[in-house]
mmCIF file of C-alpha atoms and ligand atoms in Angstrom:
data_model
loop_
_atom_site.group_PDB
_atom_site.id
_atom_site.type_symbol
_atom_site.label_atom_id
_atom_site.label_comp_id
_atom_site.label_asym_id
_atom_site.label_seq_id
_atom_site.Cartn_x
_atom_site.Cartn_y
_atom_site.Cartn_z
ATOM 1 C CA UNK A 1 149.599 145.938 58.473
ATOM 2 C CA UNK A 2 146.131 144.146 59.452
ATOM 3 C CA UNK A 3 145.970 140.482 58.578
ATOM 4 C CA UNK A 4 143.508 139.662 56.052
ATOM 5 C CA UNK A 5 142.470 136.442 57.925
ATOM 6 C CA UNK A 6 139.993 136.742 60.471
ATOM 7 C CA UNK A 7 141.180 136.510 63.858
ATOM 8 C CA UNK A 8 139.928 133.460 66.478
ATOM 9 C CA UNK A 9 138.060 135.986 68.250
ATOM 10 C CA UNK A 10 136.471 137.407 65.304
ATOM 11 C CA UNK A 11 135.302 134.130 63.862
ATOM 12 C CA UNK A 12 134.267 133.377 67.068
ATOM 13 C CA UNK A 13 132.027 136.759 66.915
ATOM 14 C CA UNK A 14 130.849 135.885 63.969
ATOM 15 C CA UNK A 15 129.375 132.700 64.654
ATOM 16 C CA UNK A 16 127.730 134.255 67.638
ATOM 17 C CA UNK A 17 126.259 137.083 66.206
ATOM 18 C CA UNK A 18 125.190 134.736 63.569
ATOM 19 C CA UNK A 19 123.153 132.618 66.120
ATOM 20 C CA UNK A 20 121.082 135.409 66.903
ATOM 21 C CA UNK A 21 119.226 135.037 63.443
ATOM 22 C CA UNK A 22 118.444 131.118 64.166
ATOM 23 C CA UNK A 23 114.885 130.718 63.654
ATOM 24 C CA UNK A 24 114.273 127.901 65.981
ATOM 25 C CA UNK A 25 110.648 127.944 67.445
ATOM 26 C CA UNK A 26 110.386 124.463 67.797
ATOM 27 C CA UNK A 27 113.573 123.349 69.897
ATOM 28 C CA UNK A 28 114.753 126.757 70.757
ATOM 29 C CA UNK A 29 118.099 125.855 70.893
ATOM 30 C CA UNK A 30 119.883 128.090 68.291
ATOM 31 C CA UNK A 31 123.061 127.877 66.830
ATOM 32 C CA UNK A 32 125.517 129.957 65.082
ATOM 33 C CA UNK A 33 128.509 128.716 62.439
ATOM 34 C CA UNK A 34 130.636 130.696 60.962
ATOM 35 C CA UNK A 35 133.018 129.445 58.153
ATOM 36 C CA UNK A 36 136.458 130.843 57.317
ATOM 37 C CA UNK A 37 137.492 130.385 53.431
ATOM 38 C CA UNK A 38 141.467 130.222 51.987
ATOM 39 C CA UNK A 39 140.620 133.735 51.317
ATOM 40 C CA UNK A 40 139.650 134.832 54.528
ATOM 41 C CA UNK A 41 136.380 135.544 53.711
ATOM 42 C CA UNK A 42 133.677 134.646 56.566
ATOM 43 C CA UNK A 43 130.418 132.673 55.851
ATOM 44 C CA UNK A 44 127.659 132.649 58.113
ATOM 45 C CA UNK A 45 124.890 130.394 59.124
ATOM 46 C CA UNK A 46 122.335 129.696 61.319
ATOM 47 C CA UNK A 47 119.866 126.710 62.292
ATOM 48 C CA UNK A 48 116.478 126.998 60.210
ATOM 49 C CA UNK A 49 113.489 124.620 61.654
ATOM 50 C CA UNK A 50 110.553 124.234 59.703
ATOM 51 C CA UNK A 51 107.521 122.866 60.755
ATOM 52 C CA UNK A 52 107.669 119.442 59.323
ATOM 53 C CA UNK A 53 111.013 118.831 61.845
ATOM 54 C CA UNK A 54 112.614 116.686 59.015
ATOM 55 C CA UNK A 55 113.176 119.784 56.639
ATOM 56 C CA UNK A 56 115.293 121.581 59.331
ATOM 57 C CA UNK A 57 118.770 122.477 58.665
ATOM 58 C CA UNK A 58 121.916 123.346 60.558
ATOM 59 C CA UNK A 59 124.291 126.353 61.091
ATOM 60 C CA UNK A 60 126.978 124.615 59.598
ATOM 61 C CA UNK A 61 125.201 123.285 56.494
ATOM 62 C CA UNK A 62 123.699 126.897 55.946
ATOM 63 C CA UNK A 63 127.185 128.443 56.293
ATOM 64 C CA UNK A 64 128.695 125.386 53.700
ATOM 65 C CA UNK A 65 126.076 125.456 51.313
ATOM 66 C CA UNK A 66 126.006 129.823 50.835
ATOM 67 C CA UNK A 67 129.483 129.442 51.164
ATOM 68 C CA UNK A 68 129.839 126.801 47.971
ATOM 69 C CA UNK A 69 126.990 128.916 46.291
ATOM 70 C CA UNK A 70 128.923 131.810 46.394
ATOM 71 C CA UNK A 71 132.108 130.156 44.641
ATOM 72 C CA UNK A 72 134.099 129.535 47.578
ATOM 73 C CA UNK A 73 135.704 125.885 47.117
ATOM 74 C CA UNK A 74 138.698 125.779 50.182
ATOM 75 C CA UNK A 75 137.923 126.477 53.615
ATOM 76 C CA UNK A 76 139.989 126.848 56.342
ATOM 77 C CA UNK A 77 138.110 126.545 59.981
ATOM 78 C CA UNK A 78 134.672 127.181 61.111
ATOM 79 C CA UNK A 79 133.146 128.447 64.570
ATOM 80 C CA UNK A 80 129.776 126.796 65.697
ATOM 81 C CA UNK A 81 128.228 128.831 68.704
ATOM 82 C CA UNK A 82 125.411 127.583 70.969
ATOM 83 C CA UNK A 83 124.781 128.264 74.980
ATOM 84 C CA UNK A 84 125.905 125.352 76.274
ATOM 85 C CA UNK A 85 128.344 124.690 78.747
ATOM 86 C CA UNK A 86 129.845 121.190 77.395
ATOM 87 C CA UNK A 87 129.963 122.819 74.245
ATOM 88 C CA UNK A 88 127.509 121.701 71.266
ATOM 89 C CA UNK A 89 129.770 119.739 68.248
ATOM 90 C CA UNK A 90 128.468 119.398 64.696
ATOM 91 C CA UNK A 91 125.884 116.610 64.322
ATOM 92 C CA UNK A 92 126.434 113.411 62.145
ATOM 93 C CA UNK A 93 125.070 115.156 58.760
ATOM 94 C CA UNK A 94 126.673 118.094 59.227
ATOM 95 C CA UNK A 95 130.295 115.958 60.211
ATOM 96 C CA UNK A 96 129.783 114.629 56.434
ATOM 97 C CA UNK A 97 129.167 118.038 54.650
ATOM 98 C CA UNK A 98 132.032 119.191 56.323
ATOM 99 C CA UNK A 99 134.158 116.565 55.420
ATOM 100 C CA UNK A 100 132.875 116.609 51.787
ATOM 101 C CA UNK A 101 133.312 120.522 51.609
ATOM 102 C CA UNK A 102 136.150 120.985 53.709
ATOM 103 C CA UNK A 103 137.852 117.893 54.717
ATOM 104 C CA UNK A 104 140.232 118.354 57.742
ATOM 105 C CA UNK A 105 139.016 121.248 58.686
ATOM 106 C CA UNK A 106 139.626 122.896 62.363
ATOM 107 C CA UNK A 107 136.682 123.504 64.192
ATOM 108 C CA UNK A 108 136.408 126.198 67.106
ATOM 109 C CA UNK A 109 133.696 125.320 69.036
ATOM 110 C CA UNK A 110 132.123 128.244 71.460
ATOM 111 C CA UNK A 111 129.204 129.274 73.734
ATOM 112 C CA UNK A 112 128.268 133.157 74.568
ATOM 113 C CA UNK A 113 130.145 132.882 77.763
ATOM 114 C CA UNK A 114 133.776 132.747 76.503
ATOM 115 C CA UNK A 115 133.984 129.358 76.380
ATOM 116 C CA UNK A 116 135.867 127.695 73.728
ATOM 117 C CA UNK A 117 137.622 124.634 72.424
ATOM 118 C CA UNK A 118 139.781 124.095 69.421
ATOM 119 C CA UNK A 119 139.041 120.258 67.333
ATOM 120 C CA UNK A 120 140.099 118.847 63.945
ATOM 121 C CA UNK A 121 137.813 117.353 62.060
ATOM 122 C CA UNK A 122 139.245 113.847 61.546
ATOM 123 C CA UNK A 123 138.944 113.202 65.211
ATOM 124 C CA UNK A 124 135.110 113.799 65.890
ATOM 125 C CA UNK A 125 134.990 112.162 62.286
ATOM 126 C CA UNK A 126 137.291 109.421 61.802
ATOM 127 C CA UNK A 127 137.478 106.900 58.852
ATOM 128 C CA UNK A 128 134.481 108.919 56.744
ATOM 129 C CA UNK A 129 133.385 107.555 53.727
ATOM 130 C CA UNK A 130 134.015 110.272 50.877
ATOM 131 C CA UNK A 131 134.610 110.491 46.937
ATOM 132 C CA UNK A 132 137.937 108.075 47.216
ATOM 133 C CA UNK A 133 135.732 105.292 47.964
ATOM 134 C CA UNK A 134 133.698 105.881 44.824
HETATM 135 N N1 THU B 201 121.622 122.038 65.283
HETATM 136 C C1 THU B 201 122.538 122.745 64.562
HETATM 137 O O1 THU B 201 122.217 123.776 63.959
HETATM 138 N N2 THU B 201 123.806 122.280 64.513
HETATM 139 C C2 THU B 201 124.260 121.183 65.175
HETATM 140 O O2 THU B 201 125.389 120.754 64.970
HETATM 141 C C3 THU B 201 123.377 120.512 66.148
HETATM 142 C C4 THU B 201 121.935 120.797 65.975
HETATM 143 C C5 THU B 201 120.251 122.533 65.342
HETATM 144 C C6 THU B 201 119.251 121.727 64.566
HETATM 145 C C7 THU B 201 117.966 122.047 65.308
HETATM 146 O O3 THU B 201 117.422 123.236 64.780
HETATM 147 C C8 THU B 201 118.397 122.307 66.728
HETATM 148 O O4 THU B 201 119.793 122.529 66.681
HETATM 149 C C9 THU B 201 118.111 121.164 67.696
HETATM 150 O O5 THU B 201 118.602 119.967 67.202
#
């Protein structure tokens, strides 16, 4: 019987494949996420640059924010894909969404050339300040 989760590889893939639709004229580094929900259901993203710089936004906030408006609420890991070889982790922003969104969330981290690393959340973001502060 076929799992109904996503496989590493395939969330890997996905966040890959994702990439490719970056629109990123203005640093032309492009990045790919790709978020898993409790369902198994995958979420894609992709950095989108705009012209003004400030207005740009993330893979991983694109694949969070369809994601939420879509209904999904519980997330289970998410890939993020660029070519480098130290490979690229979330930005500061993005650490926050995902914290917000997902909380301890695993993070695969990849690059086109098979390269990959495995990370939980609360380590590249420890102490965050979230809604139990409020
Ligand atoms: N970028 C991401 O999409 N995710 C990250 O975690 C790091 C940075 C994008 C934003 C911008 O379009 C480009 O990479 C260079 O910063």
């Amino acid at each position: 019987m076929l799992d109904k989760f996503p496989s590493e590889s395939h969330l890997v893939h996905a966040a890959l494949t994702a990439r490719e639709h970056a629109h990123a004229p203005f640093s032309k580094f492009r990045v790919g996420a790709a978020l898993e929900d409790e369902t198994g259901r995958v979420h894609t993203g992709c950095n989108v640059e705009n012209a003004t710089y400030g207005l740009t936004i993330c893979a991983e906030r694109v694949a969070v924010f369809k994601a939420v408006s879509e209904g999904a609420r519980r997330f289970r890991r998410i890939a993020i894909a660029a070519d480098t070889d130290e490979l690229t982790p979330p930005c500061g922003a993005c650490r926050q969404i995902l914290w917000e969104f997902c909380g301890d969330i695993e993070i695969l981290l990849c690059n086109p050339r098979g390269k990959s690393e495995t990370l939980q959340l609360k380590d590249l973001f420890p102490r965050a300040f979230d809604v139990s502060f409020l």
